CSV table of C-alpha atoms in Angstrom, one decimal:
chain,number,residue,atom,x,y,z
A,1,LEU,CA,20.3,-27.8,77.4
A,2,SER,CA,16.6,-28.5,77.5
A,3,PRO,CA,15.4,-30.1,74.2
A,4,VAL,CA,11.6,-30.0,73.9
A,5,SER,CA,10.3,-33.5,74.4
A,6,VAL,CA,7.4,-34.8,72.3
A,7,ASN,CA,6.5,-38.2,73.9
A,8,LYS,CA,5.2,-40.9,71.7
A,9,ALA,CA,2.7,-43.4,73.1
A,10,PRO,CA,4.6,-46.0,75.0
A,11,SER,CA,5.0,-49.4,73.3
A,12,ALA,CA,4.6,-52.7,75.0
A,13,PRO,CA,7.3,-53.5,77.6
A,14,GLN,CA,10.5,-54.8,75.9
A,15,ASP,CA,13.2,-57.1,77.2
A,16,PRO,CA,16.0,-54.7,78.4
A,17,ARG,CA,18.5,-57.3,77.2
A,18,ALA,CA,17.2,-57.3,73.7
A,19,PRO,CA,19.2,-55.3,71.1
A,20,LEU,CA,17.7,-52.0,69.9
A,21,ALA,CA,15.8,-52.0,66.7
A,22,PRO,CA,17.5,-50.8,63.6
A,23,GLY,CA,17.7,-47.0,63.5
A,24,VAL,CA,16.8,-46.6,67.2
A,25,LEU,CA,19.4,-44.6,69.1
A,26,ALA,CA,18.0,-44.9,72.6
A,27,GLN,CA,15.2,-46.4,74.5
A,28,VAL,CA,13.7,-45.4,77.9
A,29,GLY,CA,11.1,-47.9,79.1
A,30,GLY,CA,8.8,-48.2,76.1
A,31,TRP,CA,9.8,-44.9,74.7
A,32,THR,CA,12.3,-44.8,71.8
A,33,LEU,CA,14.3,-42.1,70.0
A,34,THR,CA,15.4,-42.8,66.4
A,35,VAL,CA,18.6,-41.4,64.8
A,36,ASP,CA,16.5,-39.3,62.5
A,37,GLU,CA,14.5,-37.8,65.4
A,38,PHE,CA,17.8,-37.1,67.3
A,39,LYS,CA,19.2,-35.4,64.2
A,40,GLN,CA,16.1,-33.2,64.0
A,41,ARG,CA,16.5,-32.2,67.6
A,42,LEU,CA,20.1,-31.3,67.0
A,43,ASN,CA,19.1,-29.2,64.0
A,44,ASN,CA,16.4,-27.4,66.1
A,45,LEU,CA,19.1,-26.7,68.8
A,46,LYS,CA,21.4,-25.4,66.1
A,47,ALA,CA,18.7,-23.0,64.9
A,48,ALA,CA,18.2,-21.7,68.4
A,49,VAL,CA,22.0,-21.6,69.3
A,50,PRO,CA,24.0,-21.0,66.1
A,51,ASP,CA,27.3,-21.7,67.8
A,52,PHE,CA,26.2,-25.3,68.7
A,53,ASP,CA,28.3,-27.9,66.9
A,54,THR,CA,26.0,-30.7,65.7
A,55,LYS,CA,29.1,-32.8,64.7
A,56,ASP,CA,30.9,-32.7,68.0
A,57,PRO,CA,30.7,-36.1,69.8
A,58,GLU,CA,30.8,-34.7,73.3
A,59,SER,CA,28.1,-32.1,72.5
A,60,LYS,CA,25.9,-34.9,71.0
A,61,ARG,CA,26.4,-37.0,74.1
A,62,LEU,CA,25.4,-34.2,76.4
A,63,VAL,CA,22.2,-33.6,74.4
A,64,LEU,CA,21.4,-37.3,74.4
A,65,ASP,CA,22.0,-37.6,78.2
A,66,GLU,CA,19.7,-34.6,78.8
A,67,ILE,CA,17.0,-36.2,76.7
A,68,ILE,CA,17.3,-39.5,78.6
A,69,ARG,CA,17.2,-37.8,81.9
A,70,GLN,CA,14.1,-35.9,80.8
A,71,GLU,CA,12.4,-39.1,79.6
A,72,LEU,CA,13.1,-40.8,82.9
A,73,LEU,CA,11.4,-38.0,84.8
A,74,VAL,CA,8.5,-38.1,82.3
A,75,LEU,CA,8.1,-41.8,82.8
A,76,ASP,CA,8.2,-41.4,86.6
A,77,ALA,CA,5.6,-38.6,86.4
A,78,LYS,CA,3.3,-40.8,84.3
A,79,GLU,CA,3.6,-43.7,86.7
A,80,ARG,CA,2.6,-41.5,89.6
A,81,GLY,CA,-0.5,-40.3,87.7
A,82,LEU,CA,0.7,-36.7,87.2
A,83,ALA,CA,-0.1,-36.7,83.5
A,84,SER,CA,-3.8,-36.8,84.3
A,85,LYS,CA,-3.7,-33.7,86.5
A,86,LYS,CA,-6.0,-31.0,85.1
A,87,GLU,CA,-3.4,-28.3,85.1
A,88,ILE,CA,-1.1,-30.6,83.1
A,89,GLU,CA,-3.8,-31.5,80.6
A,90,ASP,CA,-4.8,-27.8,80.2
A,91,ALA,CA,-1.2,-26.8,79.6
A,92,VAL,CA,-0.7,-29.5,77.0
A,93,GLU,CA,-3.9,-28.5,75.3
A,94,GLU,CA,-2.9,-24.8,75.3
A,95,PHE,CA,0.5,-25.7,73.8
A,96,ARG,CA,-1.2,-27.8,71.2
A,97,ASN,CA,-3.4,-24.9,70.3
A,98,VAL,CA,-0.4,-22.6,70.0
A,99,LEU,CA,1.2,-25.0,67.6
A,100,LEU,CA,-2.0,-25.3,65.5
A,101,VAL,CA,-2.4,-21.5,65.3
A,102,ARG,CA,1.3,-21.2,64.3
A,103,GLU,CA,1.0,-23.8,61.6
A,104,ALA,CA,-2.3,-22.4,60.3
A,105,THR,CA,-1.0,-18.9,60.0
A,106,SER,CA,2.3,-20.1,58.5
A,107,GLN,CA,0.4,-21.9,55.7
A,108,LEU,CA,-1.8,-18.9,55.2
A,109,ILE,CA,1.1,-16.5,54.6
A,110,GLU,CA,3.5,-18.9,53.0
A,111,ASN,CA,5.3,-17.3,50.1
A,112,MET,CA,3.5,-14.0,50.7
A,113,SER,CA,5.9,-11.1,50.5
A,114,ALA,CA,5.9,-7.5,49.1
A,115,THR,CA,7.5,-7.0,45.7
A,116,GLU,CA,10.2,-4.5,44.8
A,117,LYS,CA,7.7,-2.6,42.7
A,118,GLU,CA,5.4,-2.2,45.7
A,119,ALA,CA,8.3,-1.1,47.8
A,120,GLU,CA,9.3,1.5,45.2
A,121,ASP,CA,5.8,2.8,44.9
A,122,TYR,CA,5.6,3.2,48.7
A,123,TYR,CA,9.0,5.0,48.7
A,124,ASN,CA,7.8,7.4,45.9
A,125,GLN,CA,4.6,8.2,47.8
A,126,ASN,CA,6.3,8.7,51.2
A,127,LYS,CA,9.7,10.2,50.3
A,128,GLU,CA,9.5,12.7,53.2
A,129,VAL,CA,9.7,9.8,55.6
A,130,PHE,CA,13.0,8.6,54.2
A,131,VAL,CA,15.2,11.5,55.2
A,132,GLU,CA,18.4,11.2,57.2
A,133,ALA,CA,18.0,12.6,60.7
A,134,ALA,CA,19.1,16.2,60.8
A,135,GLN,CA,21.0,17.9,63.6
A,136,TRP,CA,21.4,21.7,64.1
A,137,ARG,CA,23.7,23.8,66.3
A,138,ILE,CA,22.0,27.2,66.9
A,139,ARG,CA,22.7,30.3,69.0
A,140,GLU,CA,19.8,32.5,70.2
A,141,ILE,CA,19.2,35.9,71.6
A,142,VAL,CA,15.9,36.4,73.4
A,143,VAL,CA,14.6,39.8,74.7
A,144,PRO,CA,11.1,40.8,75.9
A,145,ALA,CA,10.5,43.7,73.5
A,146,GLN,CA,10.3,43.6,69.7
A,147,GLN,CA,12.0,46.9,69.2
A,148,GLU,CA,14.9,45.9,71.3
A,149,ALA,CA,15.3,42.7,69.3
A,150,LYS,CA,15.3,44.8,66.1
A,151,ASP,CA,18.0,47.1,67.5
A,152,ILE,CA,20.1,44.1,68.4
A,153,LEU,CA,19.7,42.6,64.9
A,154,ILE,CA,21.0,45.8,63.4
A,155,GLU,CA,24.1,45.6,65.6
A,156,LEU,CA,24.7,42.0,64.6
A,157,LEU,CA,24.4,42.9,60.9
A,158,ARG,CA,27.0,45.6,61.5
A,159,GLY,CA,29.4,43.1,62.8
A,160,ALA,CA,28.8,42.6,66.5
A,161,ASP,CA,29.8,39.2,67.9
A,162,PHE,CA,26.7,37.1,68.4
A,163,GLY,CA,28.0,35.1,71.4
A,164,GLU,CA,29.2,38.2,73.3
A,165,THR,CA,25.9,40.0,72.5
A,166,ALA,CA,23.9,37.0,73.8
A,167,LYS,CA,25.9,37.0,77.0
A,168,ALA,CA,25.3,40.7,77.6
A,169,ARG,CA,21.7,41.2,76.5
A,170,SER,CA,19.8,37.9,76.0
A,171,LYS,CA,17.3,37.0,78.7
A,172,ALA,CA,17.2,33.3,77.8
A,173,LYS,CA,18.8,30.5,79.9
A,174,SER,CA,21.3,30.0,77.2
A,175,ALA,CA,22.8,33.5,77.6
A,176,PRO,CA,25.8,32.4,79.8
A,177,GLN,CA,26.8,30.0,77.0
A,178,GLY,CA,26.7,32.8,74.4
A,179,GLY,CA,23.2,31.7,73.3
A,180,ASP,CA,24.4,28.2,72.3
A,181,LEU,CA,21.6,25.7,72.4
A,182,GLY,CA,23.9,22.8,71.8
A,183,PRO,CA,23.2,20.0,69.3
A,184,LEU,CA,19.5,19.8,68.5
A,185,ARG,CA,17.6,16.9,66.7
A,186,GLU,CA,14.2,18.4,67.1
A,187,LEU,CA,13.1,22.0,66.9
A,188,PRO,CA,10.1,23.8,68.2
A,189,PRO,CA,7.8,25.0,65.4
A,190,ALA,CA,8.8,28.7,65.6
A,191,LEU,CA,12.5,27.9,65.7
A,192,ALA,CA,12.2,25.4,62.9
A,193,LYS,CA,10.4,28.0,60.7
A,194,ALA,CA,13.1,30.6,61.5
A,195,VAL,CA,16.1,28.4,60.5
A,196,ALA,CA,14.3,26.6,57.5
A,197,THR,CA,15.9,28.9,54.9
A,198,LEU,CA,19.1,29.8,56.6
A,199,ASP,CA,22.6,28.7,55.5
A,200,VAL,CA,25.3,28.0,58.0
A,201,GLY,CA,26.5,31.4,59.4
A,202,ASP,CA,23.2,33.2,58.6
A,203,LEU,CA,21.1,35.3,61.0
A,204,SER,CA,17.3,35.0,61.2
A,205,SER,CA,15.0,37.9,61.2
A,206,VAL,CA,13.2,38.8,64.5
A,207,PHE,CA,10.5,36.4,65.4
A,208,LYS,CA,8.1,35.8,68.3
A,209,GLY,CA,8.9,32.8,70.4
A,210,GLN,CA,7.6,31.3,73.7
A,211,GLU,CA,9.9,33.4,75.9
A,212,GLY,CA,9.9,36.7,73.9
A,213,TYR,CA,11.3,38.1,70.7
A,214,SER,CA,14.2,36.0,69.3
A,215,ILE,CA,17.1,36.2,66.8
A,216,VAL,CA,19.0,33.0,66.0
A,217,LYS,CA,22.2,32.2,64.2
A,218,LEU,CA,22.7,28.9,62.4
A,219,GLU,CA,26.2,27.7,63.4
A,220,GLU,CA,26.1,24.1,62.0
A,221,LYS,CA,23.8,21.8,60.2
A,222,SER,CA,24.3,18.1,59.4
A,223,GLY,CA,22.1,15.3,58.0
A,224,GLY,CA,18.7,16.0,56.5
A,225,LYS,CA,19.8,14.2,53.2
A,226,GLN,CA,17.1,12.4,51.2
A,227,LEU,CA,17.8,8.6,51.4
A,228,SER,CA,17.8,6.8,48.0
A,229,PHE,CA,15.5,3.9,47.3
A,230,SER,CA,18.4,1.5,47.2
A,231,GLU,CA,19.4,2.5,50.7
A,232,VAL,CA,16.0,1.7,52.2
A,233,LYS,CA,14.6,-0.9,49.8
A,234,GLU,CA,15.1,-3.9,52.1
A,235,ASP,CA,13.6,-2.2,55.1
A,236,ILE,CA,10.5,-1.2,53.1
A,237,ILE,CA,10.1,-4.7,51.7
A,238,THR,CA,10.3,-6.2,55.2
A,239,GLY,CA,7.8,-3.7,56.6
A,240,LEU,CA,5.3,-4.1,53.7
A,241,THR,CA,5.6,-7.9,53.9
A,242,GLN,CA,4.8,-7.9,57.6
A,243,LEU,CA,1.9,-5.6,56.9
A,244,LYS,CA,0.6,-7.7,54.0
A,245,GLN,CA,0.8,-10.9,56.1
A,246,GLN,CA,-0.9,-9.3,59.1
A,247,GLN,CA,-3.7,-8.0,56.9
A,248,ALA,CA,-4.1,-11.5,55.3
A,249,ILE,CA,-4.4,-13.1,58.7
A,250,LEU,CA,-6.9,-10.5,60.0
A,251,ALA,CA,-9.0,-10.9,56.8
A,252,HIS,CA,-9.0,-14.7,57.2
A,253,ILE,CA,-10.2,-14.3,60.8
A,254,ASP,CA,-13.0,-12.0,59.7
A,255,GLN,CA,-14.1,-14.7,57.2
A,256,LEU,CA,-14.1,-17.3,59.9
A,257,ARG,CA,-16.1,-15.1,62.3
A,258,GLN,CA,-18.8,-14.6,59.6
A,259,LYS,CA,-19.3,-18.3,59.2
A,260,THR,CA,-18.7,-19.4,62.8
A,261,PRO,CA,-21.1,-18.4,65.6
A,262,VAL,CA,-19.3,-16.4,68.3
A,263,LYS,CA,-21.1,-15.3,71.4
A,264,VAL,CA,-19.8,-13.2,74.3
A,265,ASN,CA,-21.6,-12.5,77.6
A,266,GLU,CA,-20.5,-8.9,78.0
A,267,SER,CA,-21.9,-8.6,81.5
A,268,LEU,CA,-19.5,-11.1,82.8
A,269,LEU,CA,-16.6,-8.8,81.8
A,270,ASN,CA,-17.6,-6.5,84.6
A,271,PHE,CA,-15.4,-7.9,87.4
């Protein structure tokens, strides 16, 4: 466990025998931790580790012991002058800037989200995007000459077995498998055009492919169903919300750039 420590300025030395002030859970030198601050740390830990039990006494004791060990090391580092090292100060300043940017952007996009109407409009304008992935199983016969392909097609239409014909006459690498190309999720343009209007079991006409003249048979087809708006609504809203927030942040940065002088020595980038 490594709770992030935000150190308050140390108070005046206190008598170690004196009782802790009301509401103070622990004290390390002049540094104190209140019950409310400890609860907040437990809540932060819970957010990062959902299984953490904020009510378990042993778990709370482990977290408190870790915080105390951390503060002892911090106190020791300060006493040895490590806090004034440039790399430490630079890191603290960078972390502070990260927090400031996070807070500034959070305030800028607070309560900013896409509406269901915007999501529905986007869906209607881009329906072709929201289609279930299709999968095809196709057999092919490929020969070098167009006339040979036409003769084979006639034989197939008369009842010849496609797989056996492919084994005997196809010049494609798939011939030993009876022309079976296996399950396909993406099709080359010529093949996609050839099977576009086929029902399962249909043969294509002869068409020119990359390896010669082809005939294909559509063995199986699954997927390709249009997804309904209700099926994709939440995903669209999330995506549009992120886009809207990103655009708002970029627009705000552009406004800041217009009113704030920004200079860059481009020549110094050549290293």
